[in-house]
Structure formats: structure tokens, C-alpha cells
Amino acid sequence: MGRKTFSVAVAGATGAVGELMIQVLQERDFPVGEIRYLASSRSAGKTLKWKGEDIPVQELTRDSFKGVDIALFSAGGGRSLEFAPAAAEAGAVVVDNSSAFRMEADVPLVVPEVNAGDIAQYTRRGIIANPNCTTIIMIVALKPLHDFAKVRRVVVSSYQSSSGAGAKAMAELIKQTRDWVGERDLEVSAFKHQLLFNVIPHVDSFTDNGYTKEEMKMHNETRKMLHDNEIQVSATCVRVPVLTAHSEAVSIETERPITPEKARELLGAAPGVEVLDDPASSTYPMPLFVAGKDTCYVGRIRKDYTVPNGLCFWVVGDQLRKGAATNAIQIAEILARDYL
Ligand code: NAP
Ligand code: 3JN
């Protein structure tokens, strides 16, 4: 008997995350029977490859999901709100990359290395939410430390690459670089300010408490996935002139003490994480070398001498891969293996 296959739709197929989801489905040999590419009317008629074959991109509509088993959404929150319920209604299980449903009580928010068991809750709405990319990269490292020492407080600063804001934002940083070299005026539209030669402490919009939405996602989503509403996360999210992969400087306070040696041992054994930590040889993770990888890399592990049970570390992950596409496909793999 042949392997069971699934009809898979990719909504947002022409975007940075969508294109990578298509690539990751192929890399991981996901059992796709039929593939359907969906995007805006602007892209209708274009073609994208699937295993060497040209597949037309269709306009995303409420009628796009007949016969679809798994619908992977990365077309922005507005499109998720409008079309994900229609996809679920048509019988598909939606894996949604946006924040549209992440904090809804009846929608599981899942990083397989952290809370794969929550996937079972998908039957309530037919939707599983993929967390925010910056949160995913932090939580894969936080989880083994939390299991051992119970994390109570996190202070994190992110260094987020331009592709986190989409394909056009990454292209703008490249163009700013070319225009600067060519002594031409620089165009600024993807971010509030020029990113080249700059860092911008502003990711997503500001909320009433002075934090940005991106920063509050890190707090709220971490609590939901760890099933712990007492953990406190104070984040400062910063855009830096890097093309791909987000870096994060993380300081944690734990209930029980944890030594750097124990943290290195736990992180070394944790799924989805690799330790790169040898200051003597200038070895630590950097986005230039993490881009394109599915693993999140941790280094600079040290005791935080300013608090009793404190630990600092540095974690870097490709936000388009583990932060979005790979995490979504890992969820789809569990659905295909255990539920569908
Ligand atoms: P992107 O490169 O700008 O791509 C956006 C995609 O959405 C394109 O395929 C676009 O199609 C489609 N789209 C836009 N308006 C549409 C409409 N009215 N109807 C149907 N499709 C429409 O953005 P991205 O970086 O891939 O991110 C997409 C979403 O994924 C984000 O909004 C966010 O919710 C989530 N996400 C992103 C990241 C990240 O690191 N980038 C990480 C986690 C989650 P056209 O090409 O036809 O315009
Ligand atoms: O800016 C980044 O580095 C990550 C961006 C994520 C993002 C961009 C637009 C909308 C999100 C997200 O995943 O949280 C959303 C969203 O809220 O859906």
C-alpha cells in the first residue's frame, strides 16, 4: 500500500514565509498529494515550482479550500481572520502563521519541542496557531531550563533581521546598501527609518503600556505555551541591518538555582537546540551563519551575577525557518502522523 498523502494549500505562497514553506515541504518530503498555491489577485496567474513542475498561483478566496486537508496560512492576520474559518469550515486543518488566533483559548499555540500535546486541541476550531518568530526562537531554549529550574522572569532584547518584516523589507535593505555604494538617495518605506547603518528599537506598533505588540507577544505567547501565567517576560525588540535570522540576549531568573554547566548540559540535550559556546575561541552563534538552518543556537551562557538565581544566554534562530515555515511544517507532520 502507498503512503497516505494530503492535499495542502499554501495561503501567502508568494511571500517570504510562504515560499519557504513550499521549500520546507519538499526538503522534509512531506506526503503531499495535491499542492495549491494561493495569494492576492496581484499574483493570480503567476506560477511557482513544486518539485520542478509549474503550479499556477490562484487568488485566495473563501472557496479556495474544497478538498484541502491542511491549509498553511502566511498572508497576514487580516487574511487569516477572513479566510481561515472558511478553510476550517471546508474541512481543512489550518496552521496559521499570524497573530490573528494565537491568544484565543480554543486555538492551540504550538512549538512541537515545547507543547506538541496541545495540538490535540485543534478539533475545537480547526485552527492551530504558529507563534511569533521571536518568541519561538526564545522558547525552544527556555523550555529545558524552565523544566529544570522554573523560570520566573525573563528580560530579553532582540536583534531582528529585515526579512522578519517580509520579502519587500529584506529587498529594501539590499537596495539601500546598493544605493549607498552607488551614492544615490536611499529609499525608506519598509521601516520608519533607514535601516542601513542603523538599529531601530521599534518592531510592530506601540501599545498603551509603552511596549510594542511584538514585545507583548513574547510575554503573552510564552505564558500560553508554557501553561504558566506567572512567568514575566519584559522584551525590547529591535530591528537591525541583518538579512535573515533573529538574535536575542536573554536574562532569566529561576525559582531553583541552575549553574551554567547544567544549563549547557540541558540545552545540549534539548530538541531543536545546539550549544555553540566557547568564548576562548570566539565561538558563539551569529545570524550570518545561522540563516538557512532549522536549529536554534545558544551561546554566551553565563551566571547573571546581579540576581540570586540568574542566568544569561544568547540565542539565534532563522526566523523564517524555525520561526515560521519549519515550525508550521513540523506541526503539519504531527497532524499527518497522529491525527488525520
Ligand atoms: P510577505 O513576504 O510580505 O508575504 C505576504 C504574502 O501574503 C504574499 O504571498 C502576499 O501575496 C499575501 N497577501 C497579501 N495580501 C493578500 C491578500 N489580500 N489576499 C491574499 N494574499 C495576500 O510577508 P511574510 O514575511 O511572508 O509574512 C507573512 C505573514 O506571516 C506575516 O504577516 C505574519 O503574520 C507571518 N509571519 C512572518 C514571519 C517572518 O519572519 N517574516 C514570521 C512569523 C510569522 P502577493 O504576493 O500576491 O501580494
Ligand atoms: O518583524 C518581525 O521580525 C516578525 C514579524 C512578524 C509578524 C509580522 C506581521 C504580522 C507578525 C507575527 O508573526 O507576529 C504579524 C502578525 O501579528 O501576524
XYZ file of C-alpha atoms and ligand atoms in Angstrom:
406
model
C 0.000 0.000 0.000
C 1.301 3.507 -0.860
C 1.932 6.191 1.700
C -1.127 8.263 2.671
C -0.960 11.698 1.040
C -2.590 15.030 1.824
C -3.950 17.959 -0.132
C -2.030 21.008 1.078
C -2.886 24.666 0.403
C -0.359 27.462 0.992
C -2.054 30.837 1.513
C 0.546 33.568 1.036
C 2.562 31.287 -1.261
C 4.393 34.199 -2.919
C 5.654 35.710 0.366
C 8.898 35.207 2.304
C 7.315 32.670 4.671
C 5.075 31.059 2.018
C 7.916 30.402 -0.424
C 9.953 28.842 2.360
C 7.018 26.681 3.486
C 6.892 25.303 -0.065
C 10.644 24.622 0.071
C 10.486 23.011 3.531
C 7.578 20.748 2.486
C 9.841 19.440 -0.284
C 13.017 19.252 1.834
C 11.241 17.189 4.501
C 9.411 15.085 1.910
C 6.000 15.881 3.392
C 3.440 13.467 1.889
C 1.745 15.950 -0.462
C -0.846 14.537 -2.859
C -2.035 17.876 -4.226
C -0.464 21.315 -3.677
C -2.472 24.533 -4.032
C -0.813 27.964 -4.124
C -2.911 30.940 -3.011
C -2.048 34.648 -2.828
C -3.581 38.033 -3.691
C -5.231 38.826 -7.032
C -1.924 40.558 -7.932
C -0.226 37.158 -8.098
C -3.044 35.202 -9.750
C -1.691 33.696 -12.961
C 1.959 33.637 -11.820
C 3.483 30.209 -11.385
C 5.642 28.751 -8.617
C 7.533 25.474 -8.752
C 6.578 22.249 -6.980
C 9.179 19.521 -7.493
C 10.167 21.044 -10.833
C 6.605 21.495 -12.078
C 4.977 24.918 -12.651
C 1.912 25.363 -10.433
C -0.345 28.401 -11.035
C -1.000 30.771 -8.133
C -4.714 31.273 -7.532
C -6.433 34.166 -5.805
C -7.213 33.385 -2.147
C -10.990 33.302 -1.687
C -13.425 31.606 0.677
C -13.898 28.906 -1.984
C -10.204 28.021 -2.206
C -10.276 25.108 0.248
C -12.608 22.422 -1.117
C -10.829 19.055 -0.696
C -7.889 20.578 1.209
C -6.610 18.602 4.250
C -4.047 21.087 5.574
C -4.067 24.848 4.916
C -0.838 26.669 5.751
C -1.526 30.406 6.159
C 1.083 33.189 5.954
C -0.758 36.005 4.227
C -1.052 38.337 7.238
C -3.526 38.479 10.096
C -6.320 40.156 8.140
C -6.392 37.357 5.577
C -6.249 34.747 8.343
C -9.243 36.308 10.099
C -11.164 36.432 6.842
C -10.268 33.090 5.277
C -9.016 30.640 7.956
C -12.513 29.965 9.354
C -13.731 29.263 5.788
C -10.853 26.830 5.302
C -11.698 25.061 8.586
C -15.371 25.025 7.628
C -14.424 23.314 4.346
C -12.698 20.567 6.376
C -9.067 21.674 6.309
C -6.911 21.947 9.422
C -5.388 25.419 9.366
C -1.852 26.097 10.579
C -1.765 29.878 10.826
C 1.433 31.930 10.990
C -0.266 35.180 12.001
C -1.228 36.530 15.420
C -4.940 36.502 14.496
C -5.878 33.482 16.634
C -2.804 32.942 18.818
C -4.314 34.061 22.107
C -7.778 32.543 21.589
C -8.427 29.995 24.353
C -9.784 27.367 21.947
C -6.893 27.621 19.469
C -3.690 25.753 20.355
C -0.442 27.737 20.035
C 2.311 25.250 19.363
C 6.053 24.774 19.167
C 6.472 20.995 18.881
C 9.600 20.900 21.077
C 7.655 22.737 23.806
C 3.979 21.703 23.800
C 3.265 19.217 21.000
C 0.486 17.715 23.133
C -1.584 20.890 22.698
C -2.060 20.028 19.004
C -4.889 17.688 20.070
C -6.972 20.804 20.809
C -7.127 21.645 17.082
C -10.510 19.957 16.764
C -12.198 22.834 18.640
C -11.800 25.396 15.841
C -9.886 23.528 13.133
C -7.057 26.043 13.625
C -3.573 25.732 15.129
C -1.577 28.929 15.605
C 2.129 29.183 14.876
C 3.705 31.521 17.442
C 5.558 34.739 16.760
C 9.014 34.026 15.356
C 10.983 35.882 18.053
C 9.036 34.002 20.717
C 9.660 30.609 19.068
C 13.419 31.173 18.968
C 13.495 32.132 22.660
C 11.137 29.432 23.919
C 12.965 26.430 22.450
C 15.912 27.437 24.672
C 13.752 28.475 27.621
C 11.792 25.216 27.816
C 14.525 22.830 29.104
C 15.689 25.474 31.601
C 12.100 26.012 32.761
C 11.529 22.273 33.203
C 14.622 22.062 35.430
C 14.610 25.325 37.386
C 11.200 27.008 36.781
C 11.745 30.326 35.055
C 10.039 33.221 36.888
C 11.241 36.276 34.965
C 12.789 36.901 31.564
C 14.401 40.106 30.315
C 15.130 39.852 26.603
C 16.437 42.163 23.893
C 16.010 41.033 20.306
C 18.115 41.864 17.261
C 15.638 41.186 14.455
C 16.598 40.855 10.811
C 14.931 42.756 7.981
C 13.285 39.666 6.442
C 11.176 39.412 9.610
C 9.129 42.200 8.071
C 8.675 40.314 4.797
C 10.267 39.877 1.403
C 9.964 43.574 0.442
C 11.655 44.745 3.644
C 14.623 42.465 3.012
C 14.844 43.727 -0.590
C 14.805 47.300 0.714
C 17.864 46.722 2.930
C 19.737 45.259 -0.047
C 18.693 48.210 -2.218
C 19.726 50.728 0.467
C 23.151 49.060 0.502
C 23.462 49.215 -3.304
C 22.224 52.823 -3.425
C 24.646 53.877 -0.671
C 27.569 52.334 -2.567
C 26.326 53.994 -5.777
C 25.973 57.354 -3.939
C 22.249 57.514 -4.738
C 19.459 58.691 -2.400
C 18.184 55.890 -0.149
C 14.516 54.886 -0.221
C 12.868 54.312 3.169
C 9.446 52.660 3.232
C 9.530 49.232 4.942
C 10.524 50.690 8.333
C 10.009 54.081 9.990
C 13.702 54.920 9.500
C 16.650 53.956 7.315
C 17.828 50.507 8.470
C 21.236 50.551 6.783
C 23.903 51.598 9.359
C 21.179 51.838 11.998
C 19.241 49.915 14.667
C 15.560 50.671 15.231
C 14.027 49.909 18.660
C 10.570 49.529 17.177
C 9.065 46.260 15.855
C 5.307 46.246 15.212
C 3.139 49.039 16.624
C 3.252 50.568 20.108
C 0.658 49.645 22.728
C -0.676 51.726 25.626
C 1.861 50.380 28.140
C 4.846 51.624 26.120
C 5.808 48.164 24.866
C 5.268 47.224 21.210
C 2.913 44.460 20.107
C 5.939 42.305 19.201
C 7.231 42.710 22.769
C 3.858 41.840 24.304
C 3.576 38.779 22.013
C 6.748 37.470 23.665
C 5.162 37.840 27.109
C 1.688 36.517 26.305
C 2.658 33.670 23.964
C 5.411 32.387 26.302
C 2.868 32.142 29.135
C 0.349 30.324 26.954
C 2.823 27.731 25.627
C 4.449 27.042 28.999
C 0.992 26.863 30.644
C 2.310 29.284 33.256
C 0.552 32.586 33.837
C 3.050 33.766 36.423
C 6.130 33.897 34.254
C 7.043 37.518 33.417
C 8.674 38.493 30.128
C 9.965 42.024 29.575
C 11.143 42.390 25.972
C 12.763 45.139 23.927
C 12.511 44.265 20.246
C 14.981 45.907 17.914
C 15.381 45.800 14.135
C 18.986 45.501 12.947
C 20.515 45.598 9.445
C 20.791 41.824 9.116
C 19.093 39.989 6.224
C 17.929 36.779 7.932
C 17.940 35.232 11.452
C 16.936 36.880 14.700
C 19.295 37.068 17.701
C 18.233 37.510 21.317
C 20.090 38.401 24.527
C 18.150 36.668 27.283
C 18.460 37.014 31.088
C 16.350 34.702 33.232
C 15.608 34.409 36.918
C 14.621 30.963 38.131
C 12.932 29.555 41.215
C 15.605 26.918 41.742
C 19.317 27.591 41.110
C 20.835 26.471 37.814
C 24.546 26.609 37.002
C 25.876 27.496 33.539
C 27.293 23.939 33.334
C 23.851 22.425 33.995
C 22.247 24.821 31.507
C 24.814 23.803 28.866
C 24.053 20.126 29.543
C 20.257 20.649 29.360
C 20.438 22.807 26.225
C 22.853 20.350 24.593
C 20.282 17.569 25.022
C 17.214 19.645 24.074
C 15.472 19.043 20.736
C 15.878 21.796 18.145
C 18.743 23.428 20.057
C 22.502 23.294 19.696
C 25.057 24.860 22.029
C 27.838 26.918 20.411
C 29.639 28.309 23.394
C 33.397 28.679 23.578
C 34.384 32.269 24.267
C 38.085 31.319 24.253
C 37.855 30.521 20.539
C 35.344 33.335 19.827
C 32.653 30.697 19.280
C 29.053 31.870 19.699
C 26.048 31.891 17.349
C 25.723 34.694 14.798
C 22.892 35.328 12.332
C 25.139 35.235 9.269
C 25.894 31.560 9.952
C 22.504 30.532 11.373
C 20.447 31.744 8.389
C 19.239 28.724 6.425
C 19.301 26.357 9.420
C 16.346 24.852 11.306
C 18.172 24.588 14.636
C 18.332 27.421 17.180
C 21.854 28.008 18.502
C 22.700 29.081 22.051
C 25.929 30.580 23.345
C 27.330 33.112 25.859
C 25.837 31.017 28.681
C 26.865 32.549 31.995
C 25.727 33.223 35.518
C 23.951 36.545 35.962
C 25.857 37.888 38.958
C 23.279 40.656 39.614
C 20.495 38.396 40.970
C 20.415 35.237 43.163
C 19.181 32.669 40.614
C 20.113 34.338 37.356
C 21.394 33.038 34.030
C 22.212 34.889 30.794
C 22.442 33.457 27.296
C 22.374 34.432 23.634
C 20.150 32.567 21.180
C 19.990 32.868 17.394
C 17.497 31.258 15.007
C 16.385 31.660 11.406
C 13.032 33.356 11.941
C 11.745 32.374 8.508
C 12.598 28.703 9.138
C 12.172 27.666 12.793
C 10.389 30.974 13.477
C 7.753 30.323 10.826
C 7.952 27.795 7.961
C 9.717 24.866 9.638
C 7.649 25.138 12.808
C 4.445 25.126 10.727
C 5.558 22.063 8.735
C 6.598 20.259 11.956
C 3.040 20.824 13.208
C 1.664 19.546 9.892
C 3.870 16.450 10.206
C 2.415 15.663 13.639
C -1.105 16.222 12.306
C -0.429 13.891 9.390
C 1.197 11.230 11.581
C -1.118 11.256 14.593
C -4.421 12.915 13.770
C -5.500 12.930 10.109
P 5.390 38.882 2.719
O 6.712 38.446 2.182
O 5.039 40.323 2.622
O 4.249 37.993 2.004
C 2.891 38.251 2.184
C 2.062 37.194 1.481
O 0.677 37.451 1.735
C 2.227 37.195 -0.023
O 2.103 35.894 -0.538
C 1.034 38.027 -0.473
O 0.600 37.761 -1.793
C -0.008 37.550 0.501
N -1.101 38.512 0.572
C -1.037 39.815 0.868
N -2.254 40.393 0.737
C -3.105 39.417 0.357
C -4.494 39.368 0.051
N -5.252 40.456 0.112
N -5.025 38.180 -0.324
C -4.258 37.082 -0.400
N -2.937 37.054 -0.137
C -2.359 38.214 0.245
O 5.250 38.530 4.262
P 5.890 37.285 5.070
O 7.162 37.680 5.717
O 5.858 36.078 4.201
O 4.862 37.158 6.266
C 3.516 36.773 6.052
C 2.851 36.625 7.395
O 3.467 35.545 8.100
C 3.047 37.850 8.307
O 2.057 38.824 8.084
C 2.986 37.250 9.660
O 1.635 37.160 10.048
C 3.562 35.874 9.446
N 4.944 35.715 9.940
C 6.035 36.228 9.355
C 7.302 35.961 9.867
C 8.552 36.441 9.279
O 9.641 36.207 9.876
N 8.540 37.087 8.122
C 7.467 35.199 10.929
C 6.330 34.692 11.525
C 5.109 34.947 11.004
P 1.045 38.729 -3.028
O 2.447 38.347 -3.347
O 0.066 38.347 -4.078
O 0.906 40.132 -2.545
O 9.018 41.660 12.450
C 9.441 40.503 12.661
O 10.651 40.260 12.754
C 8.490 39.376 12.817
C 7.183 39.715 12.268
C 6.118 39.019 12.499
C 4.831 39.469 12.049
C 4.725 40.392 11.013
C 3.474 40.869 10.631
C 2.348 40.454 11.269
C 3.681 39.007 12.678
C 3.797 37.935 13.706
O 4.067 36.811 13.303
O 3.621 38.165 14.889
C 2.441 39.522 12.297
C 1.198 39.123 12.978
O 0.890 39.689 14.009
O 0.506 38.266 12.432
